Short mmCIF file of N, CA and C in Angstrom, two decimals:
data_model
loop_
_atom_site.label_atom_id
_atom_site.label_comp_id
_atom_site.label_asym_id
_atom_site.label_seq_id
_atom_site.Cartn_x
_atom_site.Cartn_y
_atom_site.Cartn_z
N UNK S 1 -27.28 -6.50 -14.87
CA UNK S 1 -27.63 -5.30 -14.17
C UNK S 1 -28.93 -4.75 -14.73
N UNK S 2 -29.54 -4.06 -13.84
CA UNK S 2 -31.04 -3.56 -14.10
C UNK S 2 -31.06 -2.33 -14.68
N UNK S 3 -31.92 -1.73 -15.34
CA UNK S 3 -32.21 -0.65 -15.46
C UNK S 3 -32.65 0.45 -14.59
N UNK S 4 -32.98 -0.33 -14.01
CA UNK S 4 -34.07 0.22 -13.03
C UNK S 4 -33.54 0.73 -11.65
N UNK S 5 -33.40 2.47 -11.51
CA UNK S 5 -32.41 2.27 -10.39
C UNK S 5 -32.74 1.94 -8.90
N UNK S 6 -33.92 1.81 -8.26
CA UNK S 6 -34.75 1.10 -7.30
C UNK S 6 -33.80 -0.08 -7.49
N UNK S 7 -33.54 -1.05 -8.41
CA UNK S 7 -33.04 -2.32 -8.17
C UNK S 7 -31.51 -2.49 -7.69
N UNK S 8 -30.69 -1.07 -7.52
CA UNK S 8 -29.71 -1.14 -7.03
C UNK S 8 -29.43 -1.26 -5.76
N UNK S 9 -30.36 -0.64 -4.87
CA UNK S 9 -30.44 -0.64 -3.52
C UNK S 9 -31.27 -2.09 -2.76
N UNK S 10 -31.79 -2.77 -3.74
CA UNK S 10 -32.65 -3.87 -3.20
C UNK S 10 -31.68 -4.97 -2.89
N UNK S 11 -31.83 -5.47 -1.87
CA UNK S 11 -30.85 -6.52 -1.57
C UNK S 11 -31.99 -7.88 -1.80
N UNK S 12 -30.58 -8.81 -2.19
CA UNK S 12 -31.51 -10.10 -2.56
C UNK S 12 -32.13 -10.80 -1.28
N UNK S 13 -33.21 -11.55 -1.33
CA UNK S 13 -34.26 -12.29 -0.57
C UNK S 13 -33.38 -13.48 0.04
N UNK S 14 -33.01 -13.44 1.27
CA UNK S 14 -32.47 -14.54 2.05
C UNK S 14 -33.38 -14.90 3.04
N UNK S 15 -33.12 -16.75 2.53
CA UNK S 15 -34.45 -17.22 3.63
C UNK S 15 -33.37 -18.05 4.04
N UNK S 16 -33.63 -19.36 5.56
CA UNK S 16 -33.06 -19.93 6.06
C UNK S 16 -32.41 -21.00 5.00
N UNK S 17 -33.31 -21.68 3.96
CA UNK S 17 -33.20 -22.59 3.26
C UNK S 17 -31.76 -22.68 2.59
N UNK S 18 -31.91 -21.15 2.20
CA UNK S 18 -30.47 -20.79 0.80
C UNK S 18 -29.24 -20.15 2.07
N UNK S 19 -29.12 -20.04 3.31
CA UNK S 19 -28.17 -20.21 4.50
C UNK S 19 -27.85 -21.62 4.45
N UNK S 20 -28.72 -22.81 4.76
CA UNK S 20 -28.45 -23.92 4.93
C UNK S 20 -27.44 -24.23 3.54
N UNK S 21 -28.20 -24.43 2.54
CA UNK S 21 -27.65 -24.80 1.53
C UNK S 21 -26.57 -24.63 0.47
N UNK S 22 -26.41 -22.90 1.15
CA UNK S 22 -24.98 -22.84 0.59
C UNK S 22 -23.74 -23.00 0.62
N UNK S 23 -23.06 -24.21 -0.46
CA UNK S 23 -22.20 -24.66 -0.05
C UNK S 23 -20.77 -23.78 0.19
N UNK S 24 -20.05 -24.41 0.90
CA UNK S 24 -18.74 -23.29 1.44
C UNK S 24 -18.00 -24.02 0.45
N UNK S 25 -16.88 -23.44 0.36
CA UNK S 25 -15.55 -23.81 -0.46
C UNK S 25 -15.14 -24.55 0.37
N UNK S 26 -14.27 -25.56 -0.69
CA UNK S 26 -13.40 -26.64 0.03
C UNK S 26 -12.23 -26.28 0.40
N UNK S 27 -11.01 -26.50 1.41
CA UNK S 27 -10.14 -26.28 1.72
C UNK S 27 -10.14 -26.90 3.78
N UNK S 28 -8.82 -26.68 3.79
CA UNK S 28 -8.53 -27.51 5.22
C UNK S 28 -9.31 -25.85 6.00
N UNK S 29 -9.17 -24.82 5.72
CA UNK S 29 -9.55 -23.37 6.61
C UNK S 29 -11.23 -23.28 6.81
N UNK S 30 -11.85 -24.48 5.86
CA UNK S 30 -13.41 -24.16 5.95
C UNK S 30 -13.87 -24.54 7.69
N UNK S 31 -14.54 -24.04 7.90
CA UNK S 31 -15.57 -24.59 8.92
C UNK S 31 -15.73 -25.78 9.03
N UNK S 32 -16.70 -26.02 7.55
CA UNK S 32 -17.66 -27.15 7.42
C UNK S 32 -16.59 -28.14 7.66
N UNK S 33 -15.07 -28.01 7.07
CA UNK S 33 -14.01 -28.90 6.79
C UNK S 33 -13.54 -29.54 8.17
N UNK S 34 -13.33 -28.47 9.02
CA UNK S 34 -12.59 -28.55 10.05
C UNK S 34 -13.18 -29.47 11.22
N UNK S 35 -14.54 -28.98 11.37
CA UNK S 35 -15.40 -30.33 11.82
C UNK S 35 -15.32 -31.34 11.32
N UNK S 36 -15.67 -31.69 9.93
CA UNK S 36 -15.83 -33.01 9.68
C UNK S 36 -14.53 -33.84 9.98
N UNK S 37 -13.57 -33.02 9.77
CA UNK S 37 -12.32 -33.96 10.58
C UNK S 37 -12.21 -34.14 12.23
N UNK S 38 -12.54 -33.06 13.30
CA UNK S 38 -12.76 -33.26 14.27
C UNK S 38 -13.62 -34.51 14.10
N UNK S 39 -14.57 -34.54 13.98
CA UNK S 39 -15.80 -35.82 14.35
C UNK S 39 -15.07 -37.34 13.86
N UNK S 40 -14.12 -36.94 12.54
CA UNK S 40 -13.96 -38.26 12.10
C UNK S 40 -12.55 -38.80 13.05
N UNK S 41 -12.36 -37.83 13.97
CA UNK S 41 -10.98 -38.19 14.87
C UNK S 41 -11.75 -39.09 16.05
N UNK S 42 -13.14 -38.45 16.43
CA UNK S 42 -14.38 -38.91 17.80
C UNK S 42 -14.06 -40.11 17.14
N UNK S 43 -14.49 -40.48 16.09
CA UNK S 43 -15.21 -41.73 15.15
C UNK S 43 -14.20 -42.84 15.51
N UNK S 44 -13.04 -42.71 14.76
CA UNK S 44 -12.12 -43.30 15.53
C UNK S 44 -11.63 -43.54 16.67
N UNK S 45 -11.71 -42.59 17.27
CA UNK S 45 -10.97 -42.88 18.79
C UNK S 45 -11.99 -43.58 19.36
N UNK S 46 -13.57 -44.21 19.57
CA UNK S 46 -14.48 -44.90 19.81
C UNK S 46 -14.06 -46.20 19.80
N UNK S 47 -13.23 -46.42 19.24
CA UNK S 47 -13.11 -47.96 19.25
C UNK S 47 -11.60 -48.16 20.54
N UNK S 48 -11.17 -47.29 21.24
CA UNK S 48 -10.64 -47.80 22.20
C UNK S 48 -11.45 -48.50 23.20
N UNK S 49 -13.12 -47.99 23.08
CA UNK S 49 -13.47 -49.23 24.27
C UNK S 49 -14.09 -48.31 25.62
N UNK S 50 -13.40 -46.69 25.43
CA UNK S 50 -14.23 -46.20 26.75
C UNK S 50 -15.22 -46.02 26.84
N UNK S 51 -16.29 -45.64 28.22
CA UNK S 51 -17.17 -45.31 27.88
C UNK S 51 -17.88 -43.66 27.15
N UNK S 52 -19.30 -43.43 27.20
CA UNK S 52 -19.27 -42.76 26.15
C UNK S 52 -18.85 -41.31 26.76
N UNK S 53 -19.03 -41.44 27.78
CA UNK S 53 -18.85 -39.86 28.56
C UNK S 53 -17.45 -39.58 28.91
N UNK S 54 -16.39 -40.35 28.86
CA UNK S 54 -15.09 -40.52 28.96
C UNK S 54 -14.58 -39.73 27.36
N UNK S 55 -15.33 -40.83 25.95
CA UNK S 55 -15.00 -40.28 25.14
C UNK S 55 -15.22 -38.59 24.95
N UNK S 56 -16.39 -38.61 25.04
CA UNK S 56 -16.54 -37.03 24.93
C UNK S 56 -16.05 -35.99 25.76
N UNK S 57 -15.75 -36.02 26.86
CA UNK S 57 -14.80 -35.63 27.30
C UNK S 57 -13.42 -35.34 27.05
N UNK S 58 -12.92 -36.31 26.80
CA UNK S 58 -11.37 -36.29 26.45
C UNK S 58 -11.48 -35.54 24.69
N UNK S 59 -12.51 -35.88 24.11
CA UNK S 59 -12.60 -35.36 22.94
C UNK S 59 -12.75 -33.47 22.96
N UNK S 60 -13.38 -32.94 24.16
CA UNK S 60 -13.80 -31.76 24.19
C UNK S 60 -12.33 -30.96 24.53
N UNK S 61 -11.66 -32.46 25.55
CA UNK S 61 -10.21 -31.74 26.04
C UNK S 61 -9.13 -31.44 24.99
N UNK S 62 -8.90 -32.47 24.50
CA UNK S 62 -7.82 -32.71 23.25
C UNK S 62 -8.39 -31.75 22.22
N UNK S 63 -9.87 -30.92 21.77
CA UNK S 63 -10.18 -30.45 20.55
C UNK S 63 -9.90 -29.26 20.76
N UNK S 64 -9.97 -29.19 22.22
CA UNK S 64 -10.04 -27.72 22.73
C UNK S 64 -11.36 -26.94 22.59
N UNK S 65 -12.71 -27.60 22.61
CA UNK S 65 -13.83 -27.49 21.90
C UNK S 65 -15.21 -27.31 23.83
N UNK S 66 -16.03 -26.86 23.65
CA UNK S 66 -17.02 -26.86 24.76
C UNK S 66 -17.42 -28.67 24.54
N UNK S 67 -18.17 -29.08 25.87
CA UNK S 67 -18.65 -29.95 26.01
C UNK S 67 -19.96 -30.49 25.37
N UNK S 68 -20.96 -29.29 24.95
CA UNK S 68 -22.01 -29.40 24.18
C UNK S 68 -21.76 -29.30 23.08
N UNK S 69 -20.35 -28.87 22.47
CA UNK S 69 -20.30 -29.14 21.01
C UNK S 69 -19.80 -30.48 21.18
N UNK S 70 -19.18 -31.06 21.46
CA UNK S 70 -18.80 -32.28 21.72
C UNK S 70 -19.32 -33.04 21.75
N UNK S 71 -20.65 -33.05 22.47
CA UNK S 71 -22.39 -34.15 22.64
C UNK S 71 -22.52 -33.98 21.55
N UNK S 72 -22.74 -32.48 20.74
CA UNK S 72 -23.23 -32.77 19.04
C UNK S 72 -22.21 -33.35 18.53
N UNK S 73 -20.82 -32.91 18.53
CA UNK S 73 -19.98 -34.28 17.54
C UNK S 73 -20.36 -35.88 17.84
N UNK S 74 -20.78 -35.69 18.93
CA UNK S 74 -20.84 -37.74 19.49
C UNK S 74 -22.44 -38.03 19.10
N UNK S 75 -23.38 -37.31 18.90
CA UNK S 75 -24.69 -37.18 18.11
C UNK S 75 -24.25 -37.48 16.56
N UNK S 76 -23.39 -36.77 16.06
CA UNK S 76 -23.03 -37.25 14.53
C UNK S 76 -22.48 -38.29 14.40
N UNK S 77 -21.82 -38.72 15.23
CA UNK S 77 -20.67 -40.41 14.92
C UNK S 77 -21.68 -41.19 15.01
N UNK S 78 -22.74 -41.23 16.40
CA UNK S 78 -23.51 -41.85 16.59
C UNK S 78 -24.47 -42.64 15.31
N UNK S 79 -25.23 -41.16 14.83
CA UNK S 79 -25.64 -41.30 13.61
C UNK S 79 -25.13 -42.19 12.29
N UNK S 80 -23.44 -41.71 12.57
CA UNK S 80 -22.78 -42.51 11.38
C UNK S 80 -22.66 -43.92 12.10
N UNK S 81 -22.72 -44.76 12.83
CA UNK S 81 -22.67 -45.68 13.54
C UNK S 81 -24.11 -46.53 12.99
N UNK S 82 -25.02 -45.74 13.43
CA UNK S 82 -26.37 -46.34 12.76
C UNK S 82 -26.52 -46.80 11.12
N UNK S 83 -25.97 -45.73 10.59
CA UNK S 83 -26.17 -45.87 9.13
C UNK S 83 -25.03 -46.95 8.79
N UNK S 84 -23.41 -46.95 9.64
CA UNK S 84 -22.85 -48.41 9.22
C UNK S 84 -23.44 -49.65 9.31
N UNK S 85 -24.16 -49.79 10.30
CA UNK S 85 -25.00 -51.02 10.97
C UNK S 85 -25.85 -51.38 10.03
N UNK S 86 -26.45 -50.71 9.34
CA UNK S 86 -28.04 -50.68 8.62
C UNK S 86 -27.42 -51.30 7.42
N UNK S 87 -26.11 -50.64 6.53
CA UNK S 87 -25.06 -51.20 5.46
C UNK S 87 -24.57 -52.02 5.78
N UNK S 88 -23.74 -52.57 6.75
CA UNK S 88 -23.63 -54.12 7.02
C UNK S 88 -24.37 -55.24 7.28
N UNK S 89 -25.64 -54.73 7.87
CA UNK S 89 -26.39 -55.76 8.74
C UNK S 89 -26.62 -56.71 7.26
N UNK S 90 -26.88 -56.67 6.28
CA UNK S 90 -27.25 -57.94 5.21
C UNK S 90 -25.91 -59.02 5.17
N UNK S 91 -24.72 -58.17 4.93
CA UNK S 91 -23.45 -59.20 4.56
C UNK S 91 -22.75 -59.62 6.04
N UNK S 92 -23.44 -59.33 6.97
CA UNK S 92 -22.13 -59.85 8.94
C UNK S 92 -22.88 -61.21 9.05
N UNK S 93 -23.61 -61.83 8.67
CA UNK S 93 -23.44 -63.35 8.71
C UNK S 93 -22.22 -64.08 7.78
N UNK S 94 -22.29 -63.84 6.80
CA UNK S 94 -21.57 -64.67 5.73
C UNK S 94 -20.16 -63.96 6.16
N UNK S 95 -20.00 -63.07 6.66
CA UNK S 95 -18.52 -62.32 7.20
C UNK S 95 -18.44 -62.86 8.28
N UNK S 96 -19.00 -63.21 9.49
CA UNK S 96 -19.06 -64.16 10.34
C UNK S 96 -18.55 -65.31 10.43
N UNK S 97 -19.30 -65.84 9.32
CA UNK S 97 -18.71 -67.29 8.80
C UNK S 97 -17.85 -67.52 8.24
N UNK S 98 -17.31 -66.40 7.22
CA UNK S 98 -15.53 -66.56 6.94
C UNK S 98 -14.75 -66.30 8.03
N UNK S 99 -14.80 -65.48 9.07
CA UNK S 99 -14.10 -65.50 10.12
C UNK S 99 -13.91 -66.82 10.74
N UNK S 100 -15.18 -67.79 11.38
CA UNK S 100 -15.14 -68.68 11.96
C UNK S 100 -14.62 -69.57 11.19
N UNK S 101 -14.33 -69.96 10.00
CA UNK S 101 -13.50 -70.48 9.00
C UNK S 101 -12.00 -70.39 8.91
N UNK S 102 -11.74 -69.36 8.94
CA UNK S 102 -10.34 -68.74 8.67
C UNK S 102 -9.73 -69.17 10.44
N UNK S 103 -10.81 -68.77 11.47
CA UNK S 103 -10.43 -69.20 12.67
C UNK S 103 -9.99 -70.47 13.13
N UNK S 104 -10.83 -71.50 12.89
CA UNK S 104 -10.91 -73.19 12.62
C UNK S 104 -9.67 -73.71 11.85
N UNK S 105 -9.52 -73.17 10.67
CA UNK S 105 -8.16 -73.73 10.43
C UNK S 105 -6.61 -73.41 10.96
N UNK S 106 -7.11 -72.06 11.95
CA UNK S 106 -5.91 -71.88 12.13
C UNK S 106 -5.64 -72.55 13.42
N UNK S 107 -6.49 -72.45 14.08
CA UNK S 107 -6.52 -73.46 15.32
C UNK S 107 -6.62 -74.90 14.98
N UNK S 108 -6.80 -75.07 13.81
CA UNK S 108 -6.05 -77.00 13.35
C UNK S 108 -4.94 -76.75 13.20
N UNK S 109 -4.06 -75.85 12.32
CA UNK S 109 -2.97 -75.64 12.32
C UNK S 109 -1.97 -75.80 13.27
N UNK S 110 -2.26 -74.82 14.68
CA UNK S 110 -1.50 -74.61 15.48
C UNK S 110 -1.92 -75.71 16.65
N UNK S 111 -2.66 -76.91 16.24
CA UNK S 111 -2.55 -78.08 17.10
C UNK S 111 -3.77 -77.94 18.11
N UNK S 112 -4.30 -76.45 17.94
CA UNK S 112 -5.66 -75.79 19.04
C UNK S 112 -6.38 -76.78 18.55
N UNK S 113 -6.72 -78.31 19.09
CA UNK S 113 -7.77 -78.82 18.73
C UNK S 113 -9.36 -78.41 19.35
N UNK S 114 -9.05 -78.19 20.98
CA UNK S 114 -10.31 -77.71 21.80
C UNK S 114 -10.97 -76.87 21.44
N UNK S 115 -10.00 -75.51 20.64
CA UNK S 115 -10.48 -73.97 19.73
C UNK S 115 -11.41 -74.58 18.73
N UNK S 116 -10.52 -75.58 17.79
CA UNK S 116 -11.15 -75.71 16.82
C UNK S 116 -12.62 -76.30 16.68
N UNK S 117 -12.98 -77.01 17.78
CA UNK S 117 -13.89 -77.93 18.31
C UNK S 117 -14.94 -77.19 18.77
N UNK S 118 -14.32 -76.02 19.94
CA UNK S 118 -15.95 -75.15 19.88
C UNK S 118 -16.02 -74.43 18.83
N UNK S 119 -15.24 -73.95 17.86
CA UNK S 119 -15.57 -72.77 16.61
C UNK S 119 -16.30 -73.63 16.04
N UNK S 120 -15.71 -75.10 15.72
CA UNK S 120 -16.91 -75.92 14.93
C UNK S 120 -18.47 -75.89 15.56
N UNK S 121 -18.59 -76.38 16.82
CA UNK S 121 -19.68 -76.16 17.17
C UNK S 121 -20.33 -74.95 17.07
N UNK S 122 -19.97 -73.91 17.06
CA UNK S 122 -20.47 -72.83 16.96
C UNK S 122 -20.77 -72.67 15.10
N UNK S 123 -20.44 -73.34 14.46
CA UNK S 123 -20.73 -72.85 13.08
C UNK S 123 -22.01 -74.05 13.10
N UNK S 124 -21.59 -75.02 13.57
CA UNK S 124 -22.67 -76.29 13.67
C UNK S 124 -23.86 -75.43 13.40
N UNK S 125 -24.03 -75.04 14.71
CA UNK S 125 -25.24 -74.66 15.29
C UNK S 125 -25.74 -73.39 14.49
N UNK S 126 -25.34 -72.58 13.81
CA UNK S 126 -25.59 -71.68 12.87
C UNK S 126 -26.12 -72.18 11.71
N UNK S 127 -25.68 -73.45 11.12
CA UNK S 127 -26.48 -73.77 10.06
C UNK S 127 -27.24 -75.09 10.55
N UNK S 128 -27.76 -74.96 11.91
CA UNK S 128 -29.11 -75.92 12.20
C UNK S 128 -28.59 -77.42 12.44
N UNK S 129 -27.31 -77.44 12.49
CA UNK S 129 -26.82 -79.01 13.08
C UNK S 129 -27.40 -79.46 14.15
N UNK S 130 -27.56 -80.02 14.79
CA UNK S 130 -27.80 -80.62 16.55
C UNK S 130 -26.60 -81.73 17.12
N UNK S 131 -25.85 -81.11 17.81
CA UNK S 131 -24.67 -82.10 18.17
C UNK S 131 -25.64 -83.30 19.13
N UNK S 132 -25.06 -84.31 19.16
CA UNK S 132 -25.34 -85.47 19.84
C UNK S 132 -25.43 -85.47 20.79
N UNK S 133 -25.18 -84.36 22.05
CA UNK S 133 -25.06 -84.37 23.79
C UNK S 133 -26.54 -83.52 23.48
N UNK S 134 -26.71 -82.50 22.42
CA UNK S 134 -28.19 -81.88 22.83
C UNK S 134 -29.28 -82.57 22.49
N UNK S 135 -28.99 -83.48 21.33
CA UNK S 135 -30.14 -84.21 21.01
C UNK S 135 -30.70 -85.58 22.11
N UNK S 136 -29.40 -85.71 22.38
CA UNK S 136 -29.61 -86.93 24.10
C UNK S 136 -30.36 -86.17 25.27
N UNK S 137 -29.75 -85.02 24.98
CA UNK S 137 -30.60 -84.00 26.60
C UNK S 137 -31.98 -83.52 25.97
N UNK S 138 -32.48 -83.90 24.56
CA UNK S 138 -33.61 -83.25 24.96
C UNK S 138 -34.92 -84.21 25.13
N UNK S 139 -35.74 -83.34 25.96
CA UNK S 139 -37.09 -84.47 26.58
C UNK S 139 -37.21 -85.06 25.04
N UNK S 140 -37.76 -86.83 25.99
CA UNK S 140 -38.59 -87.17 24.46
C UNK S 140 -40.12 -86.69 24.30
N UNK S 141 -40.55 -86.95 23.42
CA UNK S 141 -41.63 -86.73 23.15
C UNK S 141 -43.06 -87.77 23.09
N UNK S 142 -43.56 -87.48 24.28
CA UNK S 142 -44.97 -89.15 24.02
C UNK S 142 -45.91 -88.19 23.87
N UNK S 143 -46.52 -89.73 22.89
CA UNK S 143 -47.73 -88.89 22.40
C UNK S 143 -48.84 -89.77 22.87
N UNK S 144 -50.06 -89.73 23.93
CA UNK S 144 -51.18 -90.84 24.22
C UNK S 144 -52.44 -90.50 23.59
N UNK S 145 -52.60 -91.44 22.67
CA UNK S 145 -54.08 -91.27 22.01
C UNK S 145 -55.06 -92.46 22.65
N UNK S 146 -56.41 -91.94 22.79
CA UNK S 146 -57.00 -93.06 23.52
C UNK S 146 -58.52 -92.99 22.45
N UNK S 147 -58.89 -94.08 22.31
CA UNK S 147 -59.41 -94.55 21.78
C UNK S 147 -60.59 -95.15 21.65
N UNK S 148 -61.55 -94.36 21.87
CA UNK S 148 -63.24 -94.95 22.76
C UNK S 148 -63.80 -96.35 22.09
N UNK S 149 -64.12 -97.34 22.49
CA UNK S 149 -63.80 -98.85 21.75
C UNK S 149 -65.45 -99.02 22.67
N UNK S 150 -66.22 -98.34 23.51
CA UNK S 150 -67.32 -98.44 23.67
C UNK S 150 -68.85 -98.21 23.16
N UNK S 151 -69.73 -99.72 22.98
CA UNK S 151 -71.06 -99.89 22.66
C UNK S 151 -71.59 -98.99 22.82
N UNK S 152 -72.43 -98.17 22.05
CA UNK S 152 -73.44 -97.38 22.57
C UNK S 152 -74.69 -98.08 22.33
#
């Protein structure tokens, strides 16, 4: 506390920055809380497959929420969608390829020889094989060099 009695009546300096940044308390009653679970319900329910205006919709219905808050929740998943992509995109080949692995044997297993036959081809061709029907189909290659063999 100040001495100074001018400093009792002065209220402290609020700029947008220290609004943004101050954090709320944690608990299920926060704001900040209550969204981030709404959005992470959008997040999930995305993978049924509808399209995107279906989702948001049904999301605005079920939240009980306006439709433009809803575009901003499907703006944030979105976002989080990008940033998964960007974190996977190095390791979804080699995850790829254990799939098509794990796939192949199980379709030897269960007698799927035809399964197993295109999954093979399909891994073929990922690490630069050339099966024998493409290398037959493709043009050959001539090469005519000619050769000037004339007196000057």
């Amino acid at each position: 506390m100040s001495d100074n009695p001018e400093a009792i009546n002065e209220a402290p300096e609020v700029t947008a920055e220290t609004v943004e940044n101050k954090q709320r308390p944690y608990g299920k009653r926060n704001p900040n809380a209550v969204i981030e679970e709404r959005r992470k319900r959008l997040y999930k329910r995305q993978l049924t497959g509808l399209p995107v205006r279906q989702l948001v919709l049904d999301h605005a219905d079920r939240e009980g929420i306006g439709e433009v808050t809803a575009w901003r929740d499907w703006d944030e998943v979105k976002r989080w969608n990008e940033e998964d992509w960007s974190k996977d995109r190095e390791s979804i080949v080699s995850r790829l390829q254990a799939m098509r692995m794990r796939a192949i044997d199980a379709a030897i297993r269960k007698g799927q020889i035809g399964s197993a036959q295109l999954l093979m081809r399909d891994l073929g061709a990922v690490v630069g094989e050339v099966a024998p029907e493409a290398a037959a189909a493709a043009a050959p290659r001539l090469e005519i060099t000619v050769e000037d063999r004339r007196q000057p």
